[in-house]
Coordinates of N, CA and C in Angstrom, one line a residue:
A953 N -45.7 -69.2 88.8 CA -45.3 -70.2 89.8 C -44.2 -71.0 89.2
A954 N -43.1 -71.1 89.9 CA -42.0 -71.9 89.5 C -42.3 -73.4 89.6
Q955 N -41.8 -74.2 88.6 CA -41.9 -75.6 88.6 C -43.4 -76.0 88.8
H956 N -44.2 -75.4 88.0 CA -45.7 -75.7 88.1 C -46.1 -77.0 87.5
I957 N -46.9 -77.8 88.1 CA -47.3 -79.1 87.6 C -48.6 -78.9 86.9
V958 N -48.7 -79.5 85.7 CA -49.8 -79.5 84.8 C -50.2 -81.0 84.5
R959 N -51.4 -81.3 84.7 CA -51.9 -82.6 84.3 C -52.8 -82.5 83.1
T960 N -52.5 -83.2 82.0 CA -53.3 -83.3 80.9 C -53.9 -84.7 80.8
T961 N -54.7 -85.0 79.8 CA -55.2 -86.3 79.7 C -54.2 -87.3 79.3
N962 N -53.0 -86.9 78.8 CA -52.0 -87.7 78.3 C -50.8 -87.9 79.3
C963 N -50.5 -86.9 80.1 CA -49.3 -86.9 80.9 C -49.4 -85.8 82.1
I964 N -48.3 -85.9 82.9 CA -48.1 -84.9 83.9 C -46.8 -84.2 83.6
Y965 N -46.8 -82.9 83.5 CA -45.6 -82.1 83.2 C -45.3 -81.1 84.3
R966 N -44.0 -80.8 84.4 CA -43.5 -79.8 85.3 C -43.0 -78.7 84.4
I967 N -43.6 -77.5 84.5 CA -43.3 -76.3 83.7 C -42.3 -75.5 84.5
D968 N -41.3 -75.0 83.8 CA -40.3 -74.2 84.5 C -40.9 -73.0 85.3
W969 N -41.7 -72.3 84.6 CA -42.4 -71.1 85.2 C -43.8 -71.0 84.5
A970 N -44.8 -70.7 85.2 CA -46.1 -70.7 84.6 C -47.0 -69.6 85.3
Y971 N -47.9 -69.1 84.5 CA -49.0 -68.2 84.9 C -50.2 -69.1 84.7
P972 N -50.6 -69.9 85.7 CA -51.6 -70.9 85.5 C -53.0 -70.4 85.2
E973 N -53.3 -69.2 85.8 CA -54.7 -68.7 85.5 C -54.8 -68.3 84.0
Q974 N -53.8 -67.9 83.4 CA -53.8 -67.5 82.0 C -53.3 -68.6 81.1
K975 N -52.9 -69.8 81.7 CA -52.3 -70.9 80.9 C -51.2 -70.5 80.0
I976 N -50.2 -69.8 80.6 CA -49.0 -69.4 79.9 C -47.9 -70.2 80.6
A977 N -47.1 -71.0 79.7 CA -46.0 -71.8 80.2 C -44.7 -71.2 79.6
I978 N -43.7 -71.1 80.5 CA -42.4 -70.6 80.1 C -41.4 -71.6 80.4
E979 N -40.6 -72.0 79.4 CA -39.6 -73.0 79.5 C -38.3 -72.4 79.1
V980 N -37.3 -72.6 79.9 CA -35.9 -72.2 79.7 C -35.1 -73.4 79.3
D981 N -34.7 -73.5 78.1 CA -34.0 -74.7 77.6 C -32.5 -74.5 77.6
G982 N -31.9 -75.3 78.4 CA -30.4 -75.4 78.4 C -30.0 -76.3 77.3
Y983 N -28.9 -76.0 76.6 CA -28.5 -76.8 75.4 C -28.1 -78.2 75.8
A984 N -27.4 -78.3 77.0 CA -26.9 -79.6 77.4 C -28.1 -80.6 77.6
I985 N -29.2 -80.2 78.1 CA -30.3 -81.1 78.4 C -31.3 -81.2 77.2
H986 N -31.4 -80.2 76.3 CA -32.4 -80.2 75.3 C -31.8 -80.4 73.9
S987 N -30.5 -80.8 73.8 CA -29.9 -80.9 72.5 C -30.0 -82.3 71.8
G988 N -30.2 -83.3 72.5 CA -30.3 -84.6 72.0 C -31.6 -84.9 71.2
R989 N -31.6 -85.9 70.4 CA -32.8 -86.2 69.6 C -34.0 -86.5 70.4
A990 N -33.9 -87.3 71.5 CA -35.0 -87.7 72.3 C -35.6 -86.5 73.0
A991 N -34.7 -85.6 73.5 CA -35.2 -84.4 74.2 C -35.9 -83.5 73.2
F992 N -35.3 -83.3 72.0 CA -35.9 -82.5 70.9 C -37.3 -83.0 70.6
D993 N -37.5 -84.3 70.4 CA -38.8 -84.9 70.1 C -39.8 -84.8 71.2
N994 N -39.3 -85.1 72.4 CA -40.2 -85.0 73.6 C -40.7 -83.6 73.8
D995 N -39.8 -82.6 73.6 CA -40.2 -81.2 73.8 C -41.4 -80.9 72.9
R996 N -41.4 -81.4 71.6 CA -42.5 -81.1 70.7 C -43.8 -81.8 71.1
V997 N -43.7 -83.0 71.5 CA -44.8 -83.8 72.0 C -45.5 -83.0 73.1
R998 N -44.6 -82.6 74.1 CA -45.1 -81.9 75.3 C -45.8 -80.6 74.9
D999 N -45.1 -79.8 74.1 CA -45.7 -78.5 73.7 C -47.0 -78.7 73.0
N1000 N -47.1 -79.7 72.1 CA -48.3 -79.9 71.4 C -49.4 -80.3 72.3
D1001 N -49.1 -81.2 73.3 CA -50.1 -81.7 74.3 C -50.6 -80.5 75.1
L1002 N -49.7 -79.7 75.6 CA -50.1 -78.5 76.4 C -50.9 -77.5 75.5
S1003 N -50.6 -77.4 74.3 CA -51.3 -76.5 73.4 C -52.8 -77.0 73.2
V1004 N -52.9 -78.3 73.0 CA -54.3 -78.8 72.9 C -55.1 -78.6 74.1
H1005 N -54.4 -78.5 75.2 CA -55.2 -78.2 76.5 C -55.2 -76.7 76.9
G1006 N -55.0 -75.9 75.9 CA -55.2 -74.4 76.1 C -54.0 -73.6 76.5
W1007 N -52.8 -74.3 76.7 CA -51.6 -73.6 77.1 C -50.9 -72.9 76.0
L1008 N -50.4 -71.7 76.3 CA -49.5 -71.0 75.4 C -48.1 -71.2 75.9
V1009 N -47.2 -71.9 75.1 CA -45.9 -72.3 75.6 C -44.9 -71.4 74.9
F1010 N -44.0 -70.8 75.8 CA -42.9 -70.0 75.3 C -41.6 -70.8 75.7
R1011 N -40.7 -70.8 74.7 CA -39.4 -71.5 75.0 C -38.3 -70.4 74.8
F1012 N -37.4 -70.4 75.8 CA -36.3 -69.4 75.7 C -35.0 -70.2 76.0
T1013 N -33.9 -69.5 75.5 CA -32.6 -70.0 75.8 C -31.7 -68.9 76.3
S1014 N -30.5 -69.2 76.6 CA -29.6 -68.2 77.1 C -29.3 -67.0 76.2
N1015 N -29.7 -67.2 74.9 CA -29.6 -66.2 73.9 C -30.6 -65.1 74.0
N1016 N -31.7 -65.4 74.7 CA -32.8 -64.4 74.8 C -32.5 -63.5 76.0
S1017 N -32.7 -62.2 75.7 CA -32.4 -61.2 76.8 C -33.6 -61.1 77.7
D1018 N -33.3 -60.6 78.9 CA -34.4 -60.4 79.9 C -35.5 -59.5 79.3
F1019 N -35.0 -58.5 78.6 CA -36.0 -57.5 78.0 C -36.9 -58.2 77.0
E1020 N -36.3 -59.0 76.1 CA -37.1 -59.7 75.1 C -38.1 -60.7 75.8
I1021 N -37.7 -61.4 76.8 CA -38.6 -62.3 77.5 C -39.7 -61.5 78.2
G1022 N -39.3 -60.4 78.9 CA -40.3 -59.6 79.5 C -41.4 -59.0 78.6
Q1023 N -40.9 -58.6 77.4 CA -41.8 -58.0 76.4 C -42.8 -59.0 75.9
L1024 N -42.3 -60.2 75.6 CA -43.2 -61.3 75.1 C -44.2 -61.8 76.1
I1025 N -43.7 -62.0 77.3 CA -44.6 -62.5 78.4 C -45.7 -61.4 78.8
S1026 N -45.2 -60.2 78.8 CA -46.1 -59.1 79.1 C -47.2 -59.0 78.1
A1027 N -46.9 -59.1 76.8 CA -47.9 -59.0 75.7 C -48.8 -60.2 75.8
A1028 N -48.3 -61.4 76.1 CA -49.2 -62.6 76.2 C -50.1 -62.4 77.4
L1029 N -49.6 -61.9 78.5 CA -50.5 -61.8 79.7 C -51.6 -60.8 79.4
C1030 N -51.3 -59.7 78.8 CA -52.3 -58.7 78.4 C -53.3 -59.3 77.5
Q1031 N -52.9 -60.0 76.5 CA -53.8 -60.6 75.5 C -54.7 -61.6 76.2
R1032 N -54.1 -62.5 77.1 CA -54.9 -63.5 77.7 C -55.9 -62.9 78.8
Q1033 N -55.6 -61.8 79.4 CA -56.4 -61.1 80.4 C -57.6 -60.4 79.7
T1034 N -57.4 -59.9 78.5 CA -58.4 -59.1 77.9 C -59.2 -60.0 76.9
G1035 N -58.6 -61.2 76.6 CA -59.4 -62.1 75.8 C -59.5 -61.9 74.4

């Protein structure tokens, strides 16, 4: 689901792309938005909060190939489905 909303005990987040049933979050980080100190720190707080609530968070940039992204997400989905 694109732009998936997740509510934790601490905050409400909008995830770029998610597989909610498996709690897999995919974030695509553009350098212009995520390069500052505040964004850098907030991303870590967010990822840690999501992790505490059972989410597996993947972060990608324009340097990641579609093949690489597909392989990682496919492996995560298989692992989460088989437990």
